[in-house]
């Protein structure tokens, strides 16, 4: 599906996810941001927090899903849309299915680890007990550029690529 | 590979994971238990906590991985073995890869959602940046029996199957 244009709510929520991604990058986190929206407002949002929390599972999507479920007092995130600047990995795609999130919008594809269409499509796997409506490519160039700049700067400092 | 016999450390650690699974079941959680072992001692352990925490991500493996990383102060769980009574789902298989866990031992296969050999094998996917040594079938019958009894009792009470 063609990505939405400015003025569209999907574009606005992804712009918010990109702001979070940028904020994460400034704190040394891989710059990925996620926002969970329900009834036109933010239920939960996060950037990656793996460095801050010494937590390999603390990808933006997983942190936001946990916060949203805590806020609702329900593990089922029905009627929610999850916006994330980068295609989810296996862990996060699996968590989206576990939480029964009905709709996922992501920005850039991740050809190395993306599991929502690149390597596999776990969020629409007919063998699992939940399938997700999917849109990709929203602010994809901005998201990719942010990630490229982050990794280039990190290599420049002699960190892990 | 043939499952180990009693007296083998893998058998003893899986017996501990089964105790945790049973304790979870008594609290209304799907009875799955996980133990992370390093240098011959427990680094972290948990049963499922999705009901208690209203957290769709709180599978036994994920809770144990987060606790182990917090304890080490490092997101890389090198030199660890993760024991879990049921084959990991996509989320947990993905988390095992993210945490760089070198070895996974599980009990029963999960033909509906298992992603360590049943539906797919995400922990040994050559396209990802980490691959896990894998053993399955350890106390598999005991683990399956526990799960079957739990779901049978829940259906009897009119709960979701």
mmCIF file of C-alpha atoms in Angstrom:
data_model
loop_
_atom_site.group_PDB
_atom_site.id
_atom_site.type_symbol
_atom_site.label_atom_id
_atom_site.label_comp_id
_atom_site.label_asym_id
_atom_site.label_seq_id
_atom_site.Cartn_x
_atom_site.Cartn_y
_atom_site.Cartn_z
ATOM 1 C CA UNK A 1 0.000 0.000 0.000
ATOM 2 C CA UNK A 2 1.269 3.524 -0.767
ATOM 3 C CA UNK A 3 2.551 5.353 2.301
ATOM 4 C CA UNK A 4 0.289 8.130 3.576
ATOM 5 C CA UNK A 5 1.018 11.784 2.907
ATOM 6 C CA UNK A 6 1.419 14.595 5.483
ATOM 7 C CA UNK A 7 -1.887 15.463 7.160
ATOM 8 C CA UNK A 8 -2.803 11.785 7.452
ATOM 9 C CA UNK A 9 -2.912 10.569 11.105
ATOM 10 C CA UNK A 10 -0.498 7.706 10.295
ATOM 11 C CA UNK A 11 2.048 10.255 9.153
ATOM 12 C CA UNK A 12 1.610 12.336 12.316
ATOM 13 C CA UNK A 13 1.990 9.351 14.671
ATOM 14 C CA UNK A 14 5.056 8.143 12.825
ATOM 15 C CA UNK A 15 6.524 11.646 13.117
ATOM 16 C CA UNK A 16 6.092 11.285 16.884
ATOM 17 C CA UNK A 17 7.776 7.849 16.791
ATOM 18 C CA UNK A 18 10.687 9.448 14.898
ATOM 19 C CA UNK A 19 11.019 12.134 17.591
ATOM 20 C CA UNK A 20 11.306 9.359 20.176
ATOM 21 C CA UNK A 21 13.863 7.541 18.010
ATOM 22 C CA UNK A 22 15.974 10.722 17.829
ATOM 23 C CA UNK A 23 15.759 11.186 21.604
ATOM 24 C CA UNK A 24 16.909 7.587 22.086
ATOM 25 C CA UNK A 25 19.840 8.099 19.728
ATOM 26 C CA UNK A 26 21.019 11.083 21.751
ATOM 27 C CA UNK A 27 21.166 8.783 24.782
ATOM 28 C CA UNK A 28 23.253 6.168 22.969
ATOM 29 C CA UNK A 29 20.361 3.843 22.134
ATOM 30 C CA UNK A 30 19.856 2.493 18.620
ATOM 31 C CA UNK A 31 17.427 5.176 17.356
ATOM 32 C CA UNK A 32 14.095 3.366 17.037
ATOM 33 C CA UNK A 33 10.839 4.761 18.409
ATOM 34 C CA UNK A 34 7.374 3.276 18.931
ATOM 35 C CA UNK A 35 3.956 4.728 19.757
ATOM 36 C CA UNK A 36 0.789 2.792 20.614
ATOM 37 C CA UNK A 37 -2.381 4.706 19.755
ATOM 38 C CA UNK A 38 -5.927 3.951 20.827
ATOM 39 C CA UNK A 39 -9.025 6.067 20.112
ATOM 40 C CA UNK A 40 -6.873 8.835 18.669
ATOM 41 C CA UNK A 41 -4.540 9.247 21.636
ATOM 42 C CA UNK A 42 -1.230 7.839 22.839
ATOM 43 C CA UNK A 43 -1.588 4.868 25.149
ATOM 44 C CA UNK A 44 2.157 4.282 25.507
ATOM 45 C CA UNK A 45 5.395 5.196 23.742
ATOM 46 C CA UNK A 46 9.093 4.497 24.016
ATOM 47 C CA UNK A 47 12.422 4.518 22.295
ATOM 48 C CA UNK A 48 14.849 1.603 22.585
ATOM 49 C CA UNK A 49 16.127 1.242 26.154
ATOM 50 C CA UNK A 50 18.481 -1.744 25.903
ATOM 51 C CA UNK A 51 21.574 0.249 26.937
ATOM 52 C CA UNK A 52 19.915 2.234 29.742
ATOM 53 C CA UNK A 53 18.313 -0.854 31.295
ATOM 54 C CA UNK A 54 20.949 -3.499 30.425
ATOM 55 C CA UNK A 55 17.960 -5.340 28.946
ATOM 56 C CA UNK A 56 18.289 -7.141 25.605
ATOM 57 C CA UNK A 57 14.488 -7.281 25.300
ATOM 58 C CA UNK A 58 13.957 -3.510 25.754
ATOM 59 C CA UNK A 59 13.285 -2.686 22.117
ATOM 60 C CA UNK A 60 10.955 0.300 21.630
ATOM 61 C CA UNK A 61 7.984 -1.904 20.675
ATOM 62 C CA UNK A 62 8.339 -4.268 23.632
ATOM 63 C CA UNK A 63 8.683 -1.455 26.178
ATOM 64 C CA UNK A 64 5.623 0.292 24.700
ATOM 65 C CA UNK A 65 3.546 -2.918 24.630
ATOM 66 C CA UNK A 66 4.307 -3.639 28.276
ATOM 67 C CA UNK A 67 3.444 -0.063 29.278
ATOM 68 C CA UNK A 68 0.201 -0.077 27.266
ATOM 69 C CA UNK A 69 -0.958 -3.364 28.811
ATOM 70 C CA UNK A 70 -0.106 -2.098 32.287
ATOM 71 C CA UNK A 71 -2.103 1.067 31.639
ATOM 72 C CA UNK A 72 -5.143 -0.861 30.353
ATOM 73 C CA UNK A 73 -4.862 -3.563 33.039
ATOM 74 C CA UNK A 74 -5.319 -6.067 30.209
ATOM 75 C CA UNK A 75 -2.807 -8.055 28.205
ATOM 76 C CA UNK A 76 -4.975 -7.771 25.086
ATOM 77 C CA UNK A 77 -4.242 -4.545 23.195
ATOM 78 C CA UNK A 78 -7.405 -4.627 21.098
ATOM 79 C CA UNK A 79 -8.328 -1.488 19.104
ATOM 80 C CA UNK A 80 -4.701 -0.307 19.134
ATOM 81 C CA UNK A 81 -2.300 0.652 16.361
ATOM 82 C CA UNK A 82 1.429 0.261 16.941
ATOM 83 C CA UNK A 83 3.678 2.704 15.062
ATOM 84 C CA UNK A 84 7.384 1.903 14.930
ATOM 85 C CA UNK A 85 10.131 3.534 12.898
ATOM 86 C CA UNK A 86 11.868 0.236 11.975
ATOM 87 C CA UNK A 87 10.457 -3.133 10.939
ATOM 88 C CA UNK A 88 10.067 -5.351 14.055
ATOM 89 C CA UNK A 89 12.515 -8.184 14.780
ATOM 90 C CA UNK A 90 11.346 -11.713 15.681
ATOM 91 C CA UNK A 91 10.948 -10.882 19.362
ATOM 92 C CA UNK A 92 8.847 -7.783 18.720
ATOM 93 C CA UNK A 93 6.791 -9.330 15.914
ATOM 94 C CA UNK A 94 6.050 -12.210 18.298
ATOM 95 C CA UNK A 95 5.061 -9.802 21.076
ATOM 96 C CA UNK A 96 2.710 -7.933 18.700
ATOM 97 C CA UNK A 97 0.967 -11.251 17.974
ATOM 98 C CA UNK A 98 0.845 -12.215 21.678
ATOM 99 C CA UNK A 99 -0.741 -8.838 22.549
ATOM 100 C CA UNK A 100 -3.324 -9.252 19.746
ATOM 101 C CA UNK A 101 -2.502 -5.823 18.328
ATOM 102 C CA UNK A 102 -4.783 -5.423 15.305
ATOM 103 C CA UNK A 103 -2.711 -2.969 13.262
ATOM 104 C CA UNK A 104 1.011 -2.297 12.740
ATOM 105 C CA UNK A 105 2.510 0.642 10.836
ATOM 106 C CA UNK A 106 6.253 0.736 10.390
ATOM 107 C CA UNK A 107 8.801 2.982 8.692
ATOM 108 C CA UNK A 108 11.983 1.485 7.276
ATOM 109 C CA UNK A 109 12.484 -2.153 6.352
ATOM 110 C CA UNK A 110 15.188 -4.120 8.173
ATOM 111 C CA UNK A 111 16.728 -6.520 5.654
ATOM 112 C CA UNK A 112 18.961 -8.104 8.336
ATOM 113 C CA UNK A 113 16.396 -8.931 11.037
ATOM 114 C CA UNK A 114 12.947 -7.696 9.970
ATOM 115 C CA UNK A 115 10.204 -10.236 10.554
ATOM 116 C CA UNK A 116 7.233 -8.297 9.201
ATOM 117 C CA UNK A 117 7.910 -8.918 5.533
ATOM 118 C CA UNK A 118 11.696 -8.882 5.024
ATOM 119 C CA UNK A 119 13.091 -12.201 6.306
ATOM 120 C CA UNK A 120 9.679 -13.626 7.229
ATOM 121 C CA UNK A 121 6.258 -12.264 8.074
ATOM 122 C CA UNK A 122 5.451 -13.429 11.594
ATOM 123 C CA UNK A 123 2.680 -10.848 12.103
ATOM 124 C CA UNK A 124 0.648 -12.375 9.280
ATOM 125 C CA UNK A 125 1.584 -16.047 9.708
ATOM 126 C CA UNK A 126 -1.589 -18.064 9.003
ATOM 127 C CA UNK A 127 -0.392 -20.795 11.427
ATOM 128 C CA UNK A 128 -0.495 -18.447 14.436
ATOM 129 C CA UNK A 129 -3.659 -17.489 16.317
ATOM 130 C CA UNK A 130 -3.624 -13.780 15.426
ATOM 131 C CA UNK A 131 -2.882 -11.833 12.267
ATOM 132 C CA UNK A 132 -2.099 -8.145 12.017
ATOM 133 C CA UNK A 133 -3.100 -5.528 9.439
ATOM 134 C CA UNK A 134 0.147 -4.084 8.126
ATOM 135 C CA UNK A 135 1.353 -0.859 6.512
ATOM 136 C CA UNK A 136 4.989 -0.045 5.871
ATOM 137 C CA UNK A 137 7.080 2.715 4.324
ATOM 138 C CA UNK A 138 5.737 5.612 6.436
ATOM 139 C CA UNK A 139 8.606 8.122 6.848
ATOM 140 C CA UNK A 140 10.919 5.279 5.863
ATOM 141 C CA UNK A 141 13.655 7.515 4.426
ATOM 142 C CA UNK A 142 13.809 9.661 7.568
ATOM 143 C CA UNK A 143 14.021 6.534 9.750
ATOM 144 C CA UNK A 144 16.757 4.937 7.626
ATOM 145 C CA UNK A 145 18.770 8.129 7.547
ATOM 146 C CA UNK A 146 18.646 8.425 11.333
ATOM 147 C CA UNK A 147 19.866 4.830 11.763
ATOM 148 C CA UNK A 148 22.637 5.209 9.186
ATOM 149 C CA UNK A 149 23.916 8.399 10.826
ATOM 150 C CA UNK A 150 23.871 6.728 14.257
ATOM 151 C CA UNK A 151 25.860 3.686 13.165
ATOM 152 C CA UNK A 152 28.315 5.805 11.165
ATOM 153 C CA UNK A 153 28.997 7.982 14.227
ATOM 154 C CA UNK A 154 29.364 4.922 16.455
ATOM 155 C CA UNK A 155 31.875 3.301 14.112
ATOM 156 C CA UNK A 156 33.753 6.607 14.056
ATOM 157 C CA UNK A 157 34.105 6.365 17.843
ATOM 158 C CA UNK A 158 35.428 2.807 17.598
ATOM 159 C CA UNK A 159 32.285 1.225 19.002
ATOM 160 C CA UNK A 160 30.686 -1.939 17.715
ATOM 161 C CA UNK A 161 29.211 -1.516 14.207
ATOM 162 C CA UNK B 1 19.848 -35.758 20.177
ATOM 163 C CA UNK B 2 18.601 -38.247 22.794
ATOM 164 C CA UNK B 3 17.304 -36.563 25.945
ATOM 165 C CA UNK B 4 19.528 -36.922 29.004
ATOM 166 C CA UNK B 5 18.780 -39.376 31.757
ATOM 167 C CA UNK B 6 18.355 -38.644 35.500
ATOM 168 C CA UNK B 7 21.633 -37.653 37.147
ATOM 169 C CA UNK B 8 22.562 -35.479 34.170
ATOM 170 C CA UNK B 9 22.628 -31.732 35.032
ATOM 171 C CA UNK B 10 20.244 -30.945 32.147
ATOM 172 C CA UNK B 11 17.689 -33.268 33.708
ATOM 173 C CA UNK B 12 18.085 -31.660 37.147
ATOM 174 C CA UNK B 13 17.710 -28.098 35.815
ATOM 175 C CA UNK B 14 14.659 -29.048 33.782
ATOM 176 C CA UNK B 15 13.174 -30.622 36.915
ATOM 177 C CA UNK B 16 13.577 -27.205 38.579
ATOM 178 C CA UNK B 17 11.901 -25.513 35.580
ATOM 179 C CA UNK B 18 9.007 -27.982 35.934
ATOM 180 C CA UNK B 19 8.626 -27.079 39.626
ATOM 181 C CA UNK B 20 8.338 -23.428 38.582
ATOM 182 C CA UNK B 21 5.811 -24.338 35.878
ATOM 183 C CA UNK B 22 3.687 -26.163 38.477
ATOM 184 C CA UNK B 23 3.854 -23.188 40.858
ATOM 185 C CA UNK B 24 2.707 -20.904 38.027
ATOM 186 C CA UNK B 25 -0.193 -23.198 37.203
ATOM 187 C CA UNK B 26 -1.394 -23.041 40.808
ATOM 188 C CA UNK B 27 -1.569 -19.239 40.412
ATOM 189 C CA UNK B 28 -3.629 -19.452 37.226
ATOM 190 C CA UNK B 29 -0.715 -18.938 34.830
ATOM 191 C CA UNK B 30 -0.171 -21.241 31.849
ATOM 192 C CA UNK B 31 2.276 -23.698 33.491
ATOM 193 C CA UNK B 32 5.601 -23.013 31.813
ATOM 194 C CA UNK B 33 8.847 -22.550 33.746
ATOM 195 C CA UNK B 34 12.305 -21.313 32.790
ATOM 196 C CA UNK B 35 15.722 -21.345 34.477
ATOM 197 C CA UNK B 36 18.882 -19.593 33.293
ATOM 198 C CA UNK B 37 22.051 -21.305 34.506
ATOM 199 C CA UNK B 38 25.603 -19.975 34.451
ATOM 200 C CA UNK B 39 28.673 -21.670 35.904
ATOM 201 C CA UNK B 40 26.527 -24.364 37.499
ATOM 202 C CA UNK B 41 24.179 -22.044 39.382
ATOM 203 C CA UNK B 42 20.875 -20.308 38.779
ATOM 204 C CA UNK B 43 21.222 -16.789 37.440
ATOM 205 C CA UNK B 44 17.464 -16.195 37.091
ATOM 206 C CA UNK B 45 14.253 -18.192 36.928
ATOM 207 C CA UNK B 46 10.550 -17.613 36.460
ATOM 208 C CA UNK B 47 7.221 -19.117 35.542
ATOM 209 C CA UNK B 48 4.801 -17.361 33.183
ATOM 210 C CA UNK B 49 3.499 -14.122 34.724
ATOM 211 C CA UNK B 50 1.155 -12.798 32.023
ATOM 212 C CA UNK B 51 -1.943 -12.969 34.238
ATOM 213 C CA UNK B 52 -0.338 -11.580 37.397
ATOM 214 C CA UNK B 53 1.272 -8.654 35.572
ATOM 215 C CA UNK B 54 -1.346 -8.042 32.840
ATOM 216 C CA UNK B 55 1.663 -8.333 30.559
ATOM 217 C CA UNK B 56 1.381 -10.248 27.265
ATOM 218 C CA UNK B 57 5.174 -10.412 27.028
ATOM 219 C CA UNK B 58 5.691 -11.983 30.485
ATOM 220 C CA UNK B 59 6.412 -15.518 29.303
ATOM 221 C CA UNK B 60 8.718 -17.475 31.597
ATOM 222 C CA UNK B 61 11.701 -17.134 29.244
ATOM 223 C CA UNK B 62 11.338 -13.372 28.769
ATOM 224 C CA UNK B 63 10.962 -12.671 32.487
ATOM 225 C CA UNK B 64 14.022 -14.823 33.236
ATOM 226 C CA UNK B 65 16.115 -13.211 30.474
ATOM 227 C CA UNK B 66 15.328 -9.706 31.755
ATOM 228 C CA UNK B 67 16.165 -10.719 35.326
ATOM 229 C CA UNK B 68 19.419 -12.412 34.299
ATOM 230 C CA UNK B 69 20.582 -9.381 32.299
ATOM 231 C CA UNK B 70 19.687 -7.056 35.194
ATOM 232 C CA UNK B 71 21.673 -9.253 37.545
ATOM 233 C CA UNK B 72 24.730 -9.347 35.271
ATOM 234 C CA UNK B 73 24.443 -5.658 34.372
ATOM 235 C CA UNK B 74 24.931 -6.755 30.759
ATOM 236 C CA UNK B 75 22.447 -7.447 27.994
ATOM 237 C CA UNK B 76 24.654 -10.258 26.640
ATOM 238 C CA UNK B 77 23.923 -13.543 28.407
ATOM 239 C CA UNK B 78 27.093 -15.278 27.262
ATOM 240 C CA UNK B 79 28.035 -18.603 28.915
ATOM 241 C CA UNK B 80 24.403 -19.224 29.916
ATOM 242 C CA UNK B 81 22.020 -22.104 29.274
ATOM 243 C CA UNK B 82 18.283 -21.422 29.216
ATOM 244 C CA UNK B 83 16.054 -24.308 30.306
ATOM 245 C CA UNK B 84 12.339 -24.025 29.529
ATOM 246 C CA UNK B 85 9.598 -26.631 29.829
ATOM 247 C CA UNK B 86 7.897 -25.694 26.530
ATOM 248 C CA UNK B 87 9.324 -24.825 23.116
ATOM 249 C CA UNK B 88 9.695 -21.022 22.856
ATOM 250 C CA UNK B 89 7.250 -18.933 20.805
ATOM 251 C CA UNK B 90 8.429 -16.325 18.256
ATOM 252 C CA UNK B 91 8.792 -13.606 20.885
ATOM 253 C CA UNK B 92 10.882 -15.753 23.214
ATOM 254 C CA UNK B 93 12.955 -17.347 20.445
ATOM 255 C CA UNK B 94 13.691 -13.805 19.228
ATOM 256 C CA UNK B 95 14.655 -12.683 22.743
ATOM 257 C CA UNK B 96 17.022 -15.657 23.118
ATOM 258 C CA UNK B 97 18.793 -14.553 19.926
ATOM 259 C CA UNK B 98 18.886 -10.894 21.032
ATOM 260 C CA UNK B 99 20.438 -11.903 24.373
ATOM 261 C CA UNK B 100 23.048 -14.057 22.581
ATOM 262 C CA UNK B 101 22.233 -17.056 24.768
ATOM 263 C CA UNK B 102 24.548 -19.830 23.556
ATOM 264 C CA UNK B 103 22.460 -22.877 24.573
ATOM 265 C CA UNK B 104 18.749 -23.682 24.842
ATOM 266 C CA UNK B 105 17.257 -26.840 26.354
ATOM 267 C CA UNK B 106 13.499 -27.284 26.187
ATOM 268 C CA UNK B 107 10.968 -29.923 27.194
ATOM 269 C CA UNK B 108 7.792 -30.377 25.148
ATOM 270 C CA UNK B 109 7.335 -29.269 21.558
ATOM 271 C CA UNK B 110 4.611 -26.710 20.815
ATOM 272 C CA UNK B 111 3.086 -27.625 17.453
ATOM 273 C CA UNK B 112 0.862 -24.508 17.459
ATOM 274 C CA UNK B 113 3.391 -21.760 18.177
ATOM 275 C CA UNK B 114 6.841 -23.321 18.705
ATOM 276 C CA UNK B 115 9.606 -21.458 16.872
ATOM 277 C CA UNK B 116 12.584 -23.613 17.843
ATOM 278 C CA UNK B 117 11.929 -26.439 15.388
ATOM 279 C CA UNK B 118 8.153 -26.920 15.125
ATOM 280 C CA UNK B 119 6.761 -24.101 12.946
ATOM 281 C CA UNK B 120 10.158 -22.549 12.233
ATOM 282 C CA UNK B 121 13.578 -22.510 13.870
ATOM 283 C CA UNK B 122 14.364 -18.896 14.716
ATOM 284 C CA UNK B 123 17.115 -19.796 17.196
ATOM 285 C CA UNK B 124 19.169 -21.400 14.442
ATOM 286 C CA UNK B 125 18.237 -19.128 11.525
ATOM 287 C CA UNK B 126 21.431 -18.674 9.469
ATOM 288 C CA UNK B 127 20.229 -15.203 8.389
ATOM 289 C CA UNK B 128 20.293 -13.827 11.953
ATOM 290 C CA UNK B 129 23.441 -12.688 13.772
ATOM 291 C CA UNK B 130 23.406 -15.392 16.473
ATOM 292 C CA UNK B 131 22.685 -19.113 16.494
ATOM 293 C CA UNK B 132 21.887 -21.245 19.506
ATOM 294 C CA UNK B 133 22.886 -24.790 20.402
ATOM 295 C CA UNK B 134 19.649 -26.681 20.931
ATOM 296 C CA UNK B 135 18.441 -29.748 22.825
ATOM 297 C CA UNK B 136 14.794 -30.724 23.160
ATOM 298 C CA UNK B 137 12.729 -33.514 24.713
ATOM 299 C CA UNK B 138 14.049 -33.205 28.293
ATOM 300 C CA UNK B 139 11.158 -34.171 30.632
ATOM 301 C CA UNK B 140 8.865 -33.544 27.668
ATOM 302 C CA UNK B 141 6.127 -35.948 28.812
ATOM 303 C CA UNK B 142 5.926 -34.379 32.273
ATOM 304 C CA UNK B 143 5.724 -30.898 30.747
ATOM 305 C CA UNK B 144 3.012 -31.883 28.253
ATOM 306 C CA UNK B 145 0.981 -33.637 30.930
ATOM 307 C CA UNK B 146 1.076 -30.539 33.145
ATOM 308 C CA UNK B 147 -0.124 -28.312 30.288
ATOM 309 C CA UNK B 148 -2.892 -30.729 29.257
ATOM 310 C CA UNK B 149 -4.198 -30.996 32.829
ATOM 311 C CA UNK B 150 -4.166 -27.187 33.177
ATOM 312 C CA UNK B 151 -6.134 -26.547 29.976
ATOM 313 C CA UNK B 152 -8.581 -29.382 30.736
ATOM 314 C CA UNK B 153 -9.316 -27.895 34.182
ATOM 315 C CA UNK B 154 -9.673 -24.398 32.721
ATOM 316 C CA UNK B 155 -12.149 -25.583 30.089
ATOM 317 C CA UNK B 156 -14.078 -27.332 32.867
ATOM 318 C CA UNK B 157 -14.430 -23.952 34.594
ATOM 319 C CA UNK B 158 -15.714 -22.317 31.377
ATOM 320 C CA UNK B 159 -12.487 -20.393 30.769
ATOM 321 C CA UNK B 160 -10.871 -19.900 27.406
ATOM 322 C CA UNK B 161 -9.324 -23.091 26.031
#
